[in-house]
Amino acid sequence: MTDVPEPVRKCANLLKGTRSDTEKFAALFMVTKLMKGKDCNAAGKQLLFEAIGFPFLRKLLVSKDLPSDCPPLVYKSVALSILTGFCQEQELATHKDIIDAIPTLLEIVEQADDEDYEDNLIVVSEAYSCLKSIASHEPGQQALLATGAIPKMSQIYSAQSFQTDEALHLIVLLVKQFGVASWPEDPTAFHALIQRIALDMETDHTERKYELCRILADILATCRREIVLNSLEGQIWPESLFKGCGDILKAKIGPKQRDPALHLIATTLQVLGVQWAFMDDQKQFFLMLLQLAAIEVRMQMDEKKLETTFKQAELLTCCFAILELCIEYMASDQLDLEPKEKQTTYTALKGAFNQVMAVLTRVSQDKIKDNGSERDKAFIVATVRILSAWLAQETTAMRPAIYKLLPFMLKTANESFHALKTWRAGPREGTPPVDILRVMLPALCHFAVEDEARRVLFTHKQDEVLLEAIELYFSIAHWKRPPIPRAERLKRMNEPDPVPTPEQQAQMKEARAAIVALCNILMNFTVLEPKRAEDAPTFASLLKFVVENLPELKDTPENLVIHGNLAVLGLLLLKQQSKKVKQNDFSICRYIQATIRFLWDAYNIDESNDPTALVVSIAYKGVWSDVSELWFLGMQTMCGVLPLVPWLSEFALESGWAEGIVKTLKKVKIGTLPANVKSAYEDFLSQLVDVNGDVVAVLKKADALRVCRNHRMMDLGKKLFGD
């Protein structure tokens, strides 16, 4: 320790030579003076720390048994002053003894309102300084989390104690580090804290209002969303945020005020959903917000150097989040806009997305796309994401420019998808990577039917990535209970079946929507690129995936739409690849049975109030708008598959489906059968008759003659009974 200054060395020797607590305490005043001077370096502090001995400092902080020469608060104050100096050095701030003192320090700040502390608030300030230094390093952060520092600090701020901003800054520091893990399952402390800050933000009209916006955004971003949403009843902070943000949007403000406000609004929308923007049952806040975000994007991306635009990445990402939720909401047709409002909104969005396109085009030709920092790459991903969300709705504008940009967008989306796939295959630590491909799928549905876009997609082998995607999303949607180790099976035999967590359920919902979009894209590929669907190995693998996995899909209401999509996609592929299908292939047999179930269960008369009316079955009613076209396409495609793979007709007979159709239609009142349903059933039964000689007898026995007469099925009647 040759680099320890001489005065510090002398002081350390003096401390070591003391024979009583009183002598040692007297020497501490020399320590406080030395530590404030510039001579006391890290090595000197280490030497003093060892010379004093932490047990003595702890005694000064907590013991009641101290010499009566001074009030206990003086001992505490001196100990904390020295601790504050020690905590400025990382080696000491992470020392086990100081980490172990965290509960004592928390106790001091929790008692800030006690009468004891009124005359000596410096003690509380010093305790906060120590905590702040400890919280700057990972071991201290872990210890603070473990000792419940966040709920305790939340309580302090909610109660508006002395120096509450210090508590608030500690909370922000910790939640930024630990995210969702910062908060306990019980949301009481979270709600109390947010309510207090939201009220302060709403009623404060100084610059502090905007500082609180930033703090609120940082804290809200880490909440346990599902728990918070389920415990919102009786909470008034969403309304405080709405009023506070509304006041900001209406005021004349500059970038210093606007940026934190947009940050808070974006985070609040992501936590509470877009309905929060309609808290007053009016659309003005929503429209004002959309306009502001669109104008901000246009201004920040307008003809600037890329570096200038990238410096505004955080602000732009917030605007993107707002625009994505607004676009999604408008697409759901729940918003009633006047013609002028529609025009203004569309103009604002188009102006913003022209600039987004221009910036992305420049990025695609710039070295920043490969050599940029992680922050730059995250911003590029966010920009591709928002443009994808817009292209899901805007299906005609800017096509030539989009086709040029599409390869770069696909590359970015595919990289993000593969990052997610790798993450799911590993121990799944940290936050999952953002998957842009999933967001891009609705836009790809439009591109799949455009010749030029489809050419780009196949040139860049996007069909191969889409096959990988449907496999991954199916594994998420088709949740299975985790395997139980053999040694524990007997012990856990009577345990109730585990269910997916709320987070897993949200992932399953997203995965189901992705599968539906993927099926839509892949069906269009199959129909519009028949040669490719017949010969390409990717499409052979796709058919294999469908026939092997559809029968495994759980028969639940949530899965009905993906069941229908996979069933019909399989039929379209089967039609193209019929030459390669082997007779009585077991997986094809199971797949056809699952497909027949989807087509058979759609209509019945058993669930109708009128025993002579054919109705959509109850199970299908809630999703009929999503599956009705699929049902008709499925029936039509089945008619196309039967002549190519005639042995499949056996399943229609053996399952009782063909006979069941006739028996059901026999009960239906004359003149009430919808023309499109009649046509679907008649074409199917006619095709069955053509490919399988045994069908005629089965249909006649079921009284097909009456069905043909009642519902004027001329073509089927001719096939069964001649002219």
XYZ file of C-alpha atoms in Angstrom, residues 177-626:
450
model
C -32.118 -3.095 -14.125
C -34.631 -5.801 -13.162
C -37.699 -5.061 -15.314
C -40.781 -7.116 -14.438
C -38.901 -8.982 -11.664
C -38.823 -5.671 -9.725
C -42.436 -6.051 -8.655
C -44.044 -8.582 -6.302
C -47.200 -10.508 -7.261
C -49.247 -8.177 -5.037
C -49.727 -4.970 -7.086
C -50.712 -2.758 -4.099
C -47.328 -0.987 -3.823
C -47.168 -0.496 -7.599
C -50.648 1.053 -7.808
C -49.991 3.341 -4.800
C -46.713 4.563 -6.288
C -48.083 5.193 -9.808
C -51.150 6.909 -8.348
C -48.973 9.295 -6.351
C -46.652 10.149 -9.276
C -49.572 10.401 -11.755
C -51.384 12.836 -9.464
C -48.199 14.893 -9.064
C -47.716 14.906 -12.843
C -51.347 15.915 -13.468
C -51.333 18.829 -10.983
C -47.752 20.106 -11.403
C -47.348 22.850 -14.004
C -43.600 23.393 -13.725
C -40.772 21.619 -15.588
C -41.015 18.861 -12.972
C -44.186 17.689 -14.781
C -42.039 16.487 -17.693
C -39.432 14.880 -15.455
C -42.288 12.897 -13.867
C -43.467 11.871 -17.373
C -40.085 10.250 -17.998
C -40.086 8.542 -14.562
C -43.653 7.256 -15.039
C -42.738 5.813 -18.444
C -39.671 4.039 -17.014
C -41.686 2.501 -14.156
C -44.800 1.582 -16.200
C -42.620 -0.191 -18.765
C -41.559 -2.716 -16.085
C -44.968 -3.564 -14.602
C -46.488 -7.037 -14.438
C -49.014 -6.117 -17.122
C -51.456 -8.988 -16.632
C -51.610 -8.473 -12.852
C -51.931 -4.687 -13.198
C -54.760 -4.962 -15.765
C -56.651 -7.435 -13.565
C -56.417 -5.150 -10.525
C -57.311 -1.788 -12.120
C -60.806 -1.610 -10.619
C -61.013 1.368 -8.271
C -57.661 2.777 -9.444
C -57.766 6.371 -10.637
C -54.219 6.712 -11.984
C -55.195 5.887 -15.622
C -57.522 8.916 -15.477
C -54.800 11.118 -13.907
C -52.414 10.109 -16.702
C -55.109 10.793 -19.321
C -55.832 14.275 -17.959
C -52.147 15.136 -17.440
C -51.177 13.972 -20.957
C -54.225 15.679 -22.471
C -53.165 19.009 -20.920
C -49.666 18.583 -22.390
C -50.963 17.807 -25.899
C -53.169 20.927 -25.840
C -50.401 23.228 -24.543
C -47.791 25.105 -26.561
C -44.693 23.060 -25.833
C -41.229 22.534 -27.244
C -39.239 19.319 -27.772
C -38.053 19.261 -24.120
C -41.650 18.854 -22.983
C -43.052 16.939 -25.960
C -40.495 14.112 -25.935
C -41.105 12.858 -22.363
C -44.877 13.221 -22.896
C -44.790 11.038 -26.042
C -42.585 8.555 -24.175
C -45.170 8.292 -21.387
C -48.143 8.073 -23.778
C -46.501 5.289 -25.819
C -45.742 3.272 -22.671
C -49.236 3.807 -21.218
C -50.872 2.648 -24.465
C -48.676 -0.476 -24.476
C -49.669 -1.262 -20.864
C -53.367 -0.259 -20.815
C -54.237 -0.747 -24.511
C -55.578 1.732 -27.023
C -58.902 2.063 -25.130
C -57.062 4.319 -22.664
C -57.038 7.002 -25.405
C -60.872 7.016 -25.252
C -61.253 7.454 -21.461
C -63.559 10.436 -21.969
C -65.587 8.524 -24.620
C -64.437 11.048 -27.245
C -62.119 10.547 -30.226
C -60.321 13.922 -29.981
C -57.430 12.712 -27.780
C -56.876 9.717 -30.093
C -56.856 11.854 -33.260
C -54.668 14.545 -31.680
C -52.210 11.860 -30.568
C -52.109 10.177 -33.981
C -51.530 13.547 -35.688
C -48.763 14.507 -33.255
C -46.941 11.166 -33.626
C -47.245 11.261 -37.446
C -45.994 14.875 -37.650
C -43.095 14.085 -35.290
C -42.042 11.119 -37.471
C -42.243 13.243 -40.599
C -40.212 16.078 -39.048
C -37.509 13.878 -37.493
C -36.994 11.839 -40.681
C -37.315 14.649 -43.200
C -34.266 14.921 -45.477
C -31.788 14.797 -42.608
C -28.490 12.996 -42.411
C -28.983 9.439 -41.237
C -26.871 10.124 -38.116
C -29.226 12.990 -37.174
C -32.273 10.753 -37.571
C -30.653 7.913 -35.621
C -29.906 10.309 -32.720
C -33.683 10.634 -32.320
C -34.157 6.842 -32.208
C -35.762 6.771 -28.753
C -38.333 9.460 -29.573
C -39.120 7.939 -32.984
C -39.544 4.456 -31.491
C -42.157 5.900 -29.087
C -43.969 7.535 -32.040
C -43.837 4.203 -33.920
C -45.423 2.400 -30.947
C -48.246 4.981 -30.847
C -48.820 4.784 -34.627
C -48.827 0.970 -34.671
C -51.552 0.793 -32.007
C -53.569 3.559 -33.718
C -53.346 1.873 -37.159
C -54.343 -1.487 -35.654
C -57.335 0.133 -33.912
C -58.517 1.959 -37.044
C -58.288 -1.291 -39.012
C -60.758 -2.906 -36.584
C -63.483 -0.490 -37.840
C -64.441 0.589 -34.314
C -63.677 4.243 -34.995
C -66.388 6.356 -36.597
C -64.690 9.173 -38.518
C -66.187 12.022 -40.515
C -64.970 12.225 -44.169
C -62.809 15.271 -43.305
C -61.250 13.442 -40.295
C -60.523 10.428 -42.503
C -58.791 12.607 -45.089
C -56.730 14.499 -42.491
C -55.688 11.271 -40.768
C -54.742 9.517 -44.006
C -52.752 12.558 -45.199
C -50.812 12.685 -41.905
C -50.059 8.953 -42.009
C -49.090 8.977 -45.673
C -46.716 11.903 -45.089
C -45.089 10.072 -42.163
C -44.706 6.778 -44.022
C -43.287 8.393 -47.140
C -40.473 9.616 -44.882
C -40.121 6.210 -43.175
C -39.790 4.636 -46.632
C -37.215 7.214 -47.711
C -35.081 6.681 -44.569
C -35.264 2.875 -44.810
C -34.280 3.027 -48.486
C -31.205 5.052 -47.547
C -30.410 2.699 -44.653
C -30.616 -0.317 -46.991
C -27.819 1.235 -49.084
C -25.709 2.494 -46.154
C -22.988 0.793 -44.115
C -24.930 1.560 -40.897
C -27.114 -1.493 -41.574
C -24.102 -3.782 -41.007
C -21.723 -1.681 -38.893
C -24.183 0.195 -36.665
C -24.299 -0.175 -32.886
C -26.861 -2.411 -31.142
C -28.958 0.718 -30.589
C -28.822 1.512 -34.324
C -29.835 -2.045 -35.225
C -32.753 -1.943 -32.755
C -33.936 1.286 -34.409
C -33.734 -0.272 -37.890
C -35.832 -3.204 -36.617
C -38.383 -0.766 -35.126
C -38.559 1.130 -38.448
C -39.138 -2.069 -40.461
C -41.788 -3.066 -37.925
C -43.816 0.150 -38.204
C -43.632 0.150 -42.022
C -44.877 -3.475 -41.983
C -47.821 -2.471 -39.775
C -48.726 0.298 -42.249
C -48.380 -1.981 -45.302
C -50.831 -4.424 -43.714
C -53.479 -1.691 -44.238
C -52.118 0.340 -47.179
C -52.378 -2.143 -50.037
C -51.936 0.027 -53.140
C -49.662 3.050 -52.598
C -45.907 3.254 -53.243
C -45.686 -0.223 -54.836
C -42.553 0.149 -57.052
C -40.571 1.668 -54.150
C -41.862 -1.040 -51.778
C -40.790 -3.856 -54.127
C -37.269 -2.382 -54.201
C -37.150 -2.144 -50.425
C -38.762 -5.562 -49.798
C -35.502 -7.617 -49.866
C -34.005 -5.474 -47.090
C -37.219 -5.656 -45.041
C -37.318 -9.439 -45.431
C -33.677 -9.770 -44.397
C -34.300 -7.706 -41.238
C -37.507 -9.592 -40.392
C -35.935 -13.009 -40.988
C -32.935 -12.174 -38.796
C -35.279 -11.174 -35.971
C -37.286 -14.392 -36.421
C -34.163 -16.556 -36.336
C -32.983 -14.732 -33.194
C -36.303 -15.659 -31.528
C -36.049 -19.259 -32.743
C -32.513 -19.568 -31.301
C -33.659 -17.983 -28.017
C -36.567 -20.433 -27.661
C -34.248 -23.379 -28.336
C -31.914 -22.326 -25.481
C -32.410 -21.664 -21.745
C -34.645 -18.633 -22.581
C -32.846 -16.126 -20.383
C -33.823 -12.465 -20.413
C -36.410 -10.856 -22.667
C -37.229 -12.704 -25.910
C -35.979 -10.972 -29.086
C -38.549 -8.866 -30.961
C -39.998 -10.895 -33.841
C -40.653 -8.545 -36.775
C -41.600 -11.370 -39.139
C -44.784 -11.986 -37.127
C -45.733 -8.298 -37.468
C -44.954 -8.415 -41.203
C -47.221 -11.416 -41.944
C -50.458 -9.424 -42.597
C -48.524 -7.296 -45.152
C -47.092 -10.469 -46.727
C -50.706 -11.690 -47.196
C -51.160 -8.795 -49.651
C -47.760 -9.307 -51.275
C -48.552 -13.001 -51.862
C -51.197 -12.073 -54.453
C -49.074 -9.435 -56.250
C -46.982 -10.929 -59.083
C -43.937 -8.675 -58.670
C -43.885 -8.986 -54.874
C -44.262 -12.773 -55.099
C -41.309 -12.908 -57.485
C -39.210 -11.038 -54.878
C -40.391 -13.384 -52.113
C -39.397 -16.530 -54.020
C -36.112 -15.008 -55.245
C -35.149 -14.497 -51.581
C -36.416 -17.985 -50.573
C -39.019 -16.526 -48.239
C -41.126 -19.695 -48.629
C -38.415 -21.609 -46.728
C -38.490 -19.114 -43.836
C -42.308 -19.235 -43.759
C -42.153 -23.028 -43.388
C -39.778 -22.585 -40.418
C -42.155 -19.951 -39.025
C -45.281 -22.116 -39.172
C -43.358 -24.913 -37.429
C -42.205 -22.579 -34.642
C -45.561 -20.836 -34.118
C -47.350 -24.204 -34.075
C -45.014 -25.400 -31.304
C -46.008 -22.281 -29.297
C -49.765 -22.474 -30.008
C -49.876 -26.236 -29.374
C -48.807 -25.949 -25.726
C -47.857 -29.189 -23.992
C -47.329 -29.746 -20.284
C -43.624 -29.861 -19.410
C -42.323 -33.450 -19.168
C -42.055 -34.843 -15.630
C -38.768 -36.609 -14.790
C -39.294 -40.366 -14.464
C -38.169 -40.370 -10.809
C -40.956 -37.920 -9.879
C -43.846 -39.374 -11.905
C -45.316 -41.552 -9.152
C -45.069 -38.781 -6.572
C -46.772 -36.239 -8.861
C -49.398 -38.587 -10.300
C -52.311 -36.941 -8.450
C -51.260 -33.367 -9.180
C -53.766 -31.329 -11.240
C -52.737 -30.820 -14.858
C -50.646 -27.648 -15.192
C -52.056 -24.818 -17.304
C -50.143 -22.229 -19.343
C -49.178 -19.043 -17.486
C -50.862 -15.747 -18.532
C -47.656 -14.876 -20.406
C -47.711 -18.230 -22.251
C -51.414 -17.765 -23.047
C -50.615 -14.364 -24.617
C -47.829 -15.979 -26.676
C -50.230 -18.759 -27.770
C -52.790 -16.171 -28.907
C -50.132 -14.337 -30.954
C -48.907 -17.644 -32.405
C -52.453 -18.638 -33.478
C -52.897 -15.293 -35.291
C -49.504 -15.827 -36.979
C -50.509 -19.348 -38.136
C -53.715 -17.984 -39.687
C -51.753 -15.310 -41.600
C -49.136 -17.880 -42.680
C -51.823 -20.257 -43.962
C -53.334 -17.382 -45.943
C -49.939 -16.598 -47.545
C -49.117 -20.252 -48.226
C -52.580 -20.968 -49.711
C -52.079 -18.080 -52.151
C -48.613 -19.399 -53.031
C -50.085 -22.861 -53.658
C -52.904 -21.576 -55.889
C -50.925 -18.906 -57.769
C -47.682 -20.893 -58.176
C -49.085 -24.387 -58.936
C -45.910 -25.720 -60.587
C -43.798 -24.673 -57.629
C -46.330 -26.166 -55.186
C -46.169 -29.435 -57.121
C -42.371 -29.778 -57.437
C -40.539 -27.670 -54.840
C -39.148 -29.537 -51.790
C -40.371 -26.719 -49.484
C -43.998 -27.427 -50.432
C -43.505 -31.170 -49.970
C -42.163 -30.446 -46.477
C -45.100 -28.123 -45.852
C -47.639 -30.835 -46.724
C -45.754 -33.277 -44.489
C -45.911 -30.741 -41.639
C -49.678 -30.227 -42.055
C -50.651 -33.902 -42.285
C -48.501 -34.824 -39.292
C -49.534 -31.963 -37.025
C -53.202 -31.240 -37.735
C -54.391 -34.516 -36.105
C -52.334 -33.623 -32.985
C -54.027 -30.233 -32.539
C -56.157 -30.067 -29.393
C -59.881 -29.846 -30.077
C -60.518 -26.548 -28.238
C -62.588 -23.467 -29.214
C -59.375 -21.352 -29.430
C -57.918 -23.763 -31.999
C -60.927 -23.967 -34.336
C -59.742 -21.207 -36.702
C -56.229 -22.633 -37.065
C -57.745 -26.123 -37.454
C -59.758 -24.874 -40.435
C -56.817 -23.023 -41.960
C -54.428 -25.973 -41.703
C -57.085 -28.388 -42.994
C -57.760 -26.316 -46.136
C -54.065 -25.560 -46.733
C -53.470 -29.323 -46.597
C -56.213 -29.983 -49.181
C -54.786 -27.380 -51.584
C -51.299 -28.917 -51.258
C -52.697 -32.436 -51.592
C -54.360 -31.430 -54.843
C -51.032 -30.173 -56.273
C -48.971 -33.098 -54.980
C -51.523 -35.860 -55.605
C -49.113 -37.818 -57.845
C -46.725 -38.318 -54.925
C -49.342 -39.471 -52.393
C -49.091 -43.161 -51.504
C -52.327 -45.109 -51.029
C -53.343 -45.561 -47.392
C -50.445 -43.424 -46.130
C -51.217 -43.462 -42.384
C -50.473 -39.775 -41.766
C -52.685 -38.765 -44.749
C -55.479 -40.959 -43.375
C -55.337 -39.239 -39.966
C -55.142 -35.824 -41.623
C -58.247 -36.502 -43.785
C -60.196 -37.621 -40.708
C -59.308 -34.335 -38.959
C -60.268 -32.365 -42.104
C -63.599 -34.180 -42.428
C -64.310 -33.297 -38.781
C -63.840 -29.579 -39.539
C -66.077 -29.693 -42.638
C -68.734 -31.970 -41.073
C -69.195 -30.076 -37.801
C -69.864 -26.663 -39.359
C -73.620 -27.102 -40.025
C -76.383 -29.010 -38.226
C -80.063 -28.855 -37.368
C -79.775 -30.261 -33.830
C -78.791 -26.853 -32.393
C -81.493 -24.916 -34.250
C -84.647 -23.573 -32.570
C -86.486 -24.718 -35.706
C -86.020 -28.485 -36.263
C -86.293 -27.935 -40.042
C -83.626 -25.181 -40.356
C -79.963 -25.828 -41.130
C -77.786 -23.558 -38.964
C -74.118 -22.887 -38.321
C -73.209 -24.931 -35.243
C -72.753 -23.143 -31.921
C -69.035 -24.004 -31.780
C -68.478 -22.228 -35.137
C -70.852 -19.279 -34.646
C -68.413 -17.017 -32.740
C -65.717 -17.406 -35.417
C -67.897 -17.897 -38.488
C -66.670 -14.645 -40.064
C -63.142 -16.145 -39.892
